[in-house]
Short mmCIF file of C-alpha atoms in Angstrom, two decimals:
data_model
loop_
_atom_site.label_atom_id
_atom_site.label_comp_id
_atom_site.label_asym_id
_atom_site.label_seq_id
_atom_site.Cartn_x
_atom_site.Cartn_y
_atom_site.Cartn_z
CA UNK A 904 -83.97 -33.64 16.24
CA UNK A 905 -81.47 -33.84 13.31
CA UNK A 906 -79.93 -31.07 11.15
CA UNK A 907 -82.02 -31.89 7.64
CA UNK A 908 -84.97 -30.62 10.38
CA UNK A 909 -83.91 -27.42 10.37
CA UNK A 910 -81.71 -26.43 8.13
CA UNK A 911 -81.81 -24.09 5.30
CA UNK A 912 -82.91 -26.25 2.32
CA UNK A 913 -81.99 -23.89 -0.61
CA UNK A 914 -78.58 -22.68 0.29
CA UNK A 915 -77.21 -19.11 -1.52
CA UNK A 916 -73.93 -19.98 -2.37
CA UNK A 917 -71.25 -17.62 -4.43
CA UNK A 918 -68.63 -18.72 -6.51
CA UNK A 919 -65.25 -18.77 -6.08
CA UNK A 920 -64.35 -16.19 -8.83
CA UNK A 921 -66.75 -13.40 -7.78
CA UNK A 922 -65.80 -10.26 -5.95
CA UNK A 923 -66.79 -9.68 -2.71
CA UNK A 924 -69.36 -6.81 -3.36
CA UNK A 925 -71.33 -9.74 -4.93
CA UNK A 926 -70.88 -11.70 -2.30
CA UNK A 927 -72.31 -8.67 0.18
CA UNK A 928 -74.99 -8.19 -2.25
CA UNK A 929 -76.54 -11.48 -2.13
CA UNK A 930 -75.53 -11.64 2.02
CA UNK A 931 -78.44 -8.57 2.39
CA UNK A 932 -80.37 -9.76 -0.57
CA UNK A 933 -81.02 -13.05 1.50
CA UNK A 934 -80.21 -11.45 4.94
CA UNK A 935 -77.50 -14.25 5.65
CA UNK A 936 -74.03 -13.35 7.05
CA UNK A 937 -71.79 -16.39 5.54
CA UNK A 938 -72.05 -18.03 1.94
CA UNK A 939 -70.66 -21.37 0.99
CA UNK A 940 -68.36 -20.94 -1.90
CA UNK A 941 -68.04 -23.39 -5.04
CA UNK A 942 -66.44 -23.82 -7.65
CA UNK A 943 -67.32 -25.57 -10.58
CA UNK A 944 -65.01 -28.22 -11.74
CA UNK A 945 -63.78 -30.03 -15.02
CA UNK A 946 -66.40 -32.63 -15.00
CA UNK A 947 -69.08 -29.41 -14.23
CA UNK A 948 -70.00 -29.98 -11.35
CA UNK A 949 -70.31 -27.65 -8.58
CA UNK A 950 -68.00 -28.56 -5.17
CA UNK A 951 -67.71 -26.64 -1.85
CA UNK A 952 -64.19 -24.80 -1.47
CA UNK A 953 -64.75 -22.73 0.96
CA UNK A 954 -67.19 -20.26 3.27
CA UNK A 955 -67.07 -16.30 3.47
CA UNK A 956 -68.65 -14.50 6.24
CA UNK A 957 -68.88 -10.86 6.75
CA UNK A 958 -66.08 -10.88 9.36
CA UNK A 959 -63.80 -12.41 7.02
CA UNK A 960 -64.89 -9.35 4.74
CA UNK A 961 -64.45 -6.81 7.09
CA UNK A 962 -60.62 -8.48 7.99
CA UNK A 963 -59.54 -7.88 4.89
CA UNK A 964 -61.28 -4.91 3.71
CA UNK A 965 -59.71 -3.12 7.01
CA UNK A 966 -55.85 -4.55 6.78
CA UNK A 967 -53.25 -2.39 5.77
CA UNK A 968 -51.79 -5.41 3.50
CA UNK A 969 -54.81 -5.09 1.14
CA UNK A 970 -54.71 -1.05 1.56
CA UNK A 971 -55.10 -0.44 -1.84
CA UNK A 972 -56.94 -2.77 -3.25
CA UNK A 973 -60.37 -2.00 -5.05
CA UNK A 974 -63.20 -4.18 -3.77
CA UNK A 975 -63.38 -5.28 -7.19
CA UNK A 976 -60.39 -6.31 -7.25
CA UNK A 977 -61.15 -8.81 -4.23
CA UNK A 978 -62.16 -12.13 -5.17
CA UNK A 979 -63.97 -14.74 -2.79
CA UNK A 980 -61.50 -16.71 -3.23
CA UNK A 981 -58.71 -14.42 -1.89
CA UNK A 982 -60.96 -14.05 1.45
CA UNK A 983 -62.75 -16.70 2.45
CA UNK A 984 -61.81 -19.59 4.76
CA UNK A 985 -61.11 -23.12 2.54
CA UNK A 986 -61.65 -26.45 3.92
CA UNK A 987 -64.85 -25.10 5.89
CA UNK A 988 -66.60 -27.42 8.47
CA UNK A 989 -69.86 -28.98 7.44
CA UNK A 990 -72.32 -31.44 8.69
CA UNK A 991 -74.64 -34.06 7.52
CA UNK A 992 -78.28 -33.85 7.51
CA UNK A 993 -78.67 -37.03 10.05
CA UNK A 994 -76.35 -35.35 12.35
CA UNK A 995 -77.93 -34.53 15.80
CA UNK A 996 -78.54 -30.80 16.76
CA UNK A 997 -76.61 -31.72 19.70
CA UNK A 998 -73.59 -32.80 17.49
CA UNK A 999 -73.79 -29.87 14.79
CA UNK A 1000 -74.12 -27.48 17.65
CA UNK A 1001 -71.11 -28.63 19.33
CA UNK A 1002 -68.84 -28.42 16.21
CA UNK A 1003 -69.76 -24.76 15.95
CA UNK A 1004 -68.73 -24.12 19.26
CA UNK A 1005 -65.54 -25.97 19.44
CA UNK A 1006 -64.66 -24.13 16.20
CA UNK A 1007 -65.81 -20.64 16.96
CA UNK A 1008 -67.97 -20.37 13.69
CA UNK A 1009 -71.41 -19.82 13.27
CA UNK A 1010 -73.09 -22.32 10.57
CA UNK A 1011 -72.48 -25.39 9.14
CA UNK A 1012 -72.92 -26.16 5.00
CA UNK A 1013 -74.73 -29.55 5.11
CA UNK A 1014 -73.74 -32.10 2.76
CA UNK A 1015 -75.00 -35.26 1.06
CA UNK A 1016 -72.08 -36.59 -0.15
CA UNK A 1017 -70.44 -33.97 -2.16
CA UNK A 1018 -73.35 -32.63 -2.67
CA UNK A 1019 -74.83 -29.14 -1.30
CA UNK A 1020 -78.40 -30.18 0.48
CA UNK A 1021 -78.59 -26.72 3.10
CA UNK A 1022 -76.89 -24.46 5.90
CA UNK A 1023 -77.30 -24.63 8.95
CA UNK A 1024 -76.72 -21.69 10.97
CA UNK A 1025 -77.24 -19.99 14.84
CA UNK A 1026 -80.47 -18.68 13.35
CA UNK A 1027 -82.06 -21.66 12.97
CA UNK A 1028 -81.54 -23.20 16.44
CA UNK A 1029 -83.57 -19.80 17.62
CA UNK A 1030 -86.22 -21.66 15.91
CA UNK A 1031 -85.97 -25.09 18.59
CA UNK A 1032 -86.20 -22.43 21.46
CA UNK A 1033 -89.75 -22.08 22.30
CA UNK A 1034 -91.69 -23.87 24.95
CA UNK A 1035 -90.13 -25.23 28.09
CA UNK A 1036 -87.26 -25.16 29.68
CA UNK A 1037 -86.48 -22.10 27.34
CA UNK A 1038 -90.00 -19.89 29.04
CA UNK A 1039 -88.14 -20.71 32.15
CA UNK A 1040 -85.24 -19.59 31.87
CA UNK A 1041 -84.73 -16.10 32.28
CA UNK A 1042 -81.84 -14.08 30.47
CA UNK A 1043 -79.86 -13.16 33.65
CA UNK A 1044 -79.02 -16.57 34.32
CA UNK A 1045 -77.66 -16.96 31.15
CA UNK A 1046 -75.94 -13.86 29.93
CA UNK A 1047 -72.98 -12.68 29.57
CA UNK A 1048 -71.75 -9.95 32.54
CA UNK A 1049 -68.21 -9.03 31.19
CA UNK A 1050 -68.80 -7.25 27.84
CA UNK A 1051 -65.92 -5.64 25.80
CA UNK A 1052 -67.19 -2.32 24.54
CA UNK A 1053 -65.49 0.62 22.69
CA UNK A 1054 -65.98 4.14 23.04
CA UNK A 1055 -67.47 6.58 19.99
CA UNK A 1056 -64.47 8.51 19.31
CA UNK A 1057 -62.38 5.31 18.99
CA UNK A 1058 -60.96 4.48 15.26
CA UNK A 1059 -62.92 1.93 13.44
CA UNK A 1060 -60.06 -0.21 12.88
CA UNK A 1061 -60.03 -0.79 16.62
CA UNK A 1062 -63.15 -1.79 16.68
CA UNK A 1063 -62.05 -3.94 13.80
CA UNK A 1064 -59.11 -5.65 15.67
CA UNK A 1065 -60.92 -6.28 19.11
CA UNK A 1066 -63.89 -8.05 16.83
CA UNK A 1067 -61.40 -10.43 15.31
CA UNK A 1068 -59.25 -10.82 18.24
CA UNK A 1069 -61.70 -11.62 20.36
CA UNK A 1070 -63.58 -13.87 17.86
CA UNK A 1071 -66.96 -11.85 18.56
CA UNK A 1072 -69.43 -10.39 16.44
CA UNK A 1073 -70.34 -6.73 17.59
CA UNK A 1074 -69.26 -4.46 20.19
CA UNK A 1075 -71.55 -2.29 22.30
CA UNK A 1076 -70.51 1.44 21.95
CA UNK A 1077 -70.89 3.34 25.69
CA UNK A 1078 -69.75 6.61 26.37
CA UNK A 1079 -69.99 7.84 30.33
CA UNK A 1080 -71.40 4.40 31.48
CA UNK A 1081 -74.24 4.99 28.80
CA UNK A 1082 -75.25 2.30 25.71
CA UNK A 1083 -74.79 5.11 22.65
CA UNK A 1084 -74.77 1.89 20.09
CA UNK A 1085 -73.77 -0.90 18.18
CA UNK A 1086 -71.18 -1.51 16.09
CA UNK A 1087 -70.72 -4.85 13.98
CA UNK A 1088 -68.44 -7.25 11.70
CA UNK A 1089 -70.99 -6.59 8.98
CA UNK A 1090 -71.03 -2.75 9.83
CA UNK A 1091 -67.17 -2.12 9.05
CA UNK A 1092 -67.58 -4.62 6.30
CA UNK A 1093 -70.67 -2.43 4.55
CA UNK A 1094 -68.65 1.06 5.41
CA UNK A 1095 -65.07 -0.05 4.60
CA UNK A 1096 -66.56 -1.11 0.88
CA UNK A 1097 -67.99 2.17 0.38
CA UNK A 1098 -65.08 4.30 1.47
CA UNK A 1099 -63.11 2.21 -0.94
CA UNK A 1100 -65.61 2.90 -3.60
CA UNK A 1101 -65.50 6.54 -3.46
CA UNK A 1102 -61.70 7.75 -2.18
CA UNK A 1103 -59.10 7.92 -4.29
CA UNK A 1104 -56.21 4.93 -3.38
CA UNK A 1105 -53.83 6.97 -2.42
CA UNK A 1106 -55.85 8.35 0.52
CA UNK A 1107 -57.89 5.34 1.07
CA UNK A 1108 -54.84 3.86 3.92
CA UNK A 1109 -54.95 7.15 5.98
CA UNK A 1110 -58.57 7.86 5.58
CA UNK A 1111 -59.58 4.68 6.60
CA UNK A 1112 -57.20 4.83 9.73
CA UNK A 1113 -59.52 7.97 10.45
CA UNK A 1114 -62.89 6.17 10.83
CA UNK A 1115 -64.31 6.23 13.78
CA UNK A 1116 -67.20 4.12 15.22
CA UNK A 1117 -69.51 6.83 15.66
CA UNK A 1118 -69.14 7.23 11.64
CA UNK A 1119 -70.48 3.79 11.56
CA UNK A 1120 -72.34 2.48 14.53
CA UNK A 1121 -76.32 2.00 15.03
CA UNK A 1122 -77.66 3.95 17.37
CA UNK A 1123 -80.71 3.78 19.26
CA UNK A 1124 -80.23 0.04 20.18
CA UNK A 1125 -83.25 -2.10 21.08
CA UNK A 1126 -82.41 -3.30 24.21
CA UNK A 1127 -83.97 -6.17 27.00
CA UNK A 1128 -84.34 -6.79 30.70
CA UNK A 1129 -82.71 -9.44 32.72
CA UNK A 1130 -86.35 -10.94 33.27
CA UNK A 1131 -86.96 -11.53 29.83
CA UNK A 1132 -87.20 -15.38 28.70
CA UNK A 1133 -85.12 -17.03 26.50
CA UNK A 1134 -87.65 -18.21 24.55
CA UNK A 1135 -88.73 -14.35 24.44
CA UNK A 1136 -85.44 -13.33 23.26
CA UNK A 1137 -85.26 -16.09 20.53
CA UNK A 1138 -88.25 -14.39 19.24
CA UNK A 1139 -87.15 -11.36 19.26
CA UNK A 1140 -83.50 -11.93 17.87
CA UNK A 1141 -85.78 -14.22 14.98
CA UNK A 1142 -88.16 -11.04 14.24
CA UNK A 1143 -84.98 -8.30 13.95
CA UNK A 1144 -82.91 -10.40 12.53
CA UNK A 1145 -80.41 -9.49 15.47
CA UNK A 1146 -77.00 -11.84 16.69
CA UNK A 1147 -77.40 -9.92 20.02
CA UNK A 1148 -78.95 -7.89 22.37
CA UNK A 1149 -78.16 -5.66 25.20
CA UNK A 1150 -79.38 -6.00 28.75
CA UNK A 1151 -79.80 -3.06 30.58
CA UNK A 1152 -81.63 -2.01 33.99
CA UNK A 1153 -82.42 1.20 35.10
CA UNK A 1154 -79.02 2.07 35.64
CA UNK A 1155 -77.22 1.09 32.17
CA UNK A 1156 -75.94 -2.32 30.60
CA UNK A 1157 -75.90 -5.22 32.68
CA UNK A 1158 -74.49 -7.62 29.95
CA UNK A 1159 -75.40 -8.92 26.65
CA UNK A 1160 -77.17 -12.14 24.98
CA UNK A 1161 -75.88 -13.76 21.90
CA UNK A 1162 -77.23 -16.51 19.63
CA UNK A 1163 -73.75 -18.36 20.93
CA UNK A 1164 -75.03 -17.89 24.24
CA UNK A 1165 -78.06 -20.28 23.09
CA UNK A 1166 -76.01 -22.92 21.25
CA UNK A 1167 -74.74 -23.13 24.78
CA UNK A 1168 -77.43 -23.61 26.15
CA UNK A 1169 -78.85 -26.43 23.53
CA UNK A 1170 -75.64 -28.27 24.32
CA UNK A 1171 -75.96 -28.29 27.21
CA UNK A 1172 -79.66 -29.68 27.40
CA UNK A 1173 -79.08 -32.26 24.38
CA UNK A 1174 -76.86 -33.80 27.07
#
């Protein structure tokens, strides 16, 4: 299979010059988490700068150098990434699959030329993961046992700086070897724009030092078993919208499943 078979065909894109609450707003709108950004130039017509994802949003919205700032007053341009990767529609799933490893990012703009034709994103490989080998394989051979979590009394921009350091998307809350939640990149992003909107600047450094998770976190998780399938679990990340689950057994979390963890595993099967 190729890229143009799965991909996004009507890619949201934002332009350069907005601020970033648009950019949010149309992320939920169209229940994405990145946006291609263009710019439209002298001849008029519209070129890919850039990409902004919610973790880029949440990096800046929680960094002391942008304090501050209003959200208004931070433009797309000022936070996304420029020169993003991107992929062709003849490109092999294999191929497009591997990039986004290598790189650490999750979705590709695809191109035709200059020429926006889709995204491609860890969403829709979940759709390739049906049928065999994927109702074989079961989730415990393929997730992840070490699992950085935080704690519910820990400061959000912890949470914050272990996401980006580690180059991960969420963080499991536990509290006395229990699962109390979930925190995400898009979590911090949605609750550092609404502090902003409604403290004053001259609080907004120190209040926003005073966040904790459990000020922001989901609770009540939805949670598998190690003997779920992975075609199971595509389904079920694809149905939720999830990035990740949980895995838990009668005594607590065992370890946690990721849409990363089945790029891996196309990767590795495409070869």
């Amino acid at each position: 299979m190729h890229v143009k078979d799965i991909m996004a065909k009507d890619a949201v894109v934002v332009d350069k010059d907005q601020n970033i609450h648009d950019a949010l707003k149309l992320m939920k709108k169209n229940k994405v988490s990145r946006l291609p950004v263009i710019n439209t130039n002298q001849d008029h017509q519209k070129e890919l700068v850039g990409i902004i994802t919610e973790k880029d949003i949440s990096l800046r919205l929680g960094s002391s150098k942008y304090g501050n700032l209003a959200p208004s007053h931070f433009h797309v341009s000022t936070v996304m990434t420029s020169q993003p990767f991107t992929a062709e529609g003849n490109q092999t799933l294999g191929d497009a699959a591997q990039l986004m490893l290598d790189n650490g990012i999750g979705g590709l703009t695809v191109l035709d030329g200059s020429r926006i034709i889709g995204m491609i994103t860890k969403t829709d490989f979940l759709h390739t993961c049906q049928g065999r080998p994927f109702t074989d394989i079961a989730v415990k051979e393929r997730m992840r046992s070490e699992v950085t979590t935080i704690g519910p009394q820990d400061r959000l921009v912890h949470a914050r700086r272990i996401i980006i350091d580690e180059g991960i998307g969420r963080l499991p809350v536990m509290e006395d070897g229990q699962l109390q939640g979930m925190i995400t990149a898009k979590d911090i992003a949605l609750a550092m724009m609404s502090f902003r909107k409604v403290v004053p600047d001259k609080y907004k450094p120190a209040r926003i030092r005073n966040l904790l998770v459990e000020d922001v976190m989901i609770q009540n998780v939805k949670t598998i078993t190690e003997e779920k399938t992975m075609a199971e679990v595509a389904q079920i990340l694809l149905d939720e919208n999830f990035s990740g689950l949980p895995v838990v057994d009668e005594d607590g979390m065992t370890g946690i499943i990721t849409k990363t963890d089945f790029l891996k595993l196309i990767v590795e099967l495409e070869k």
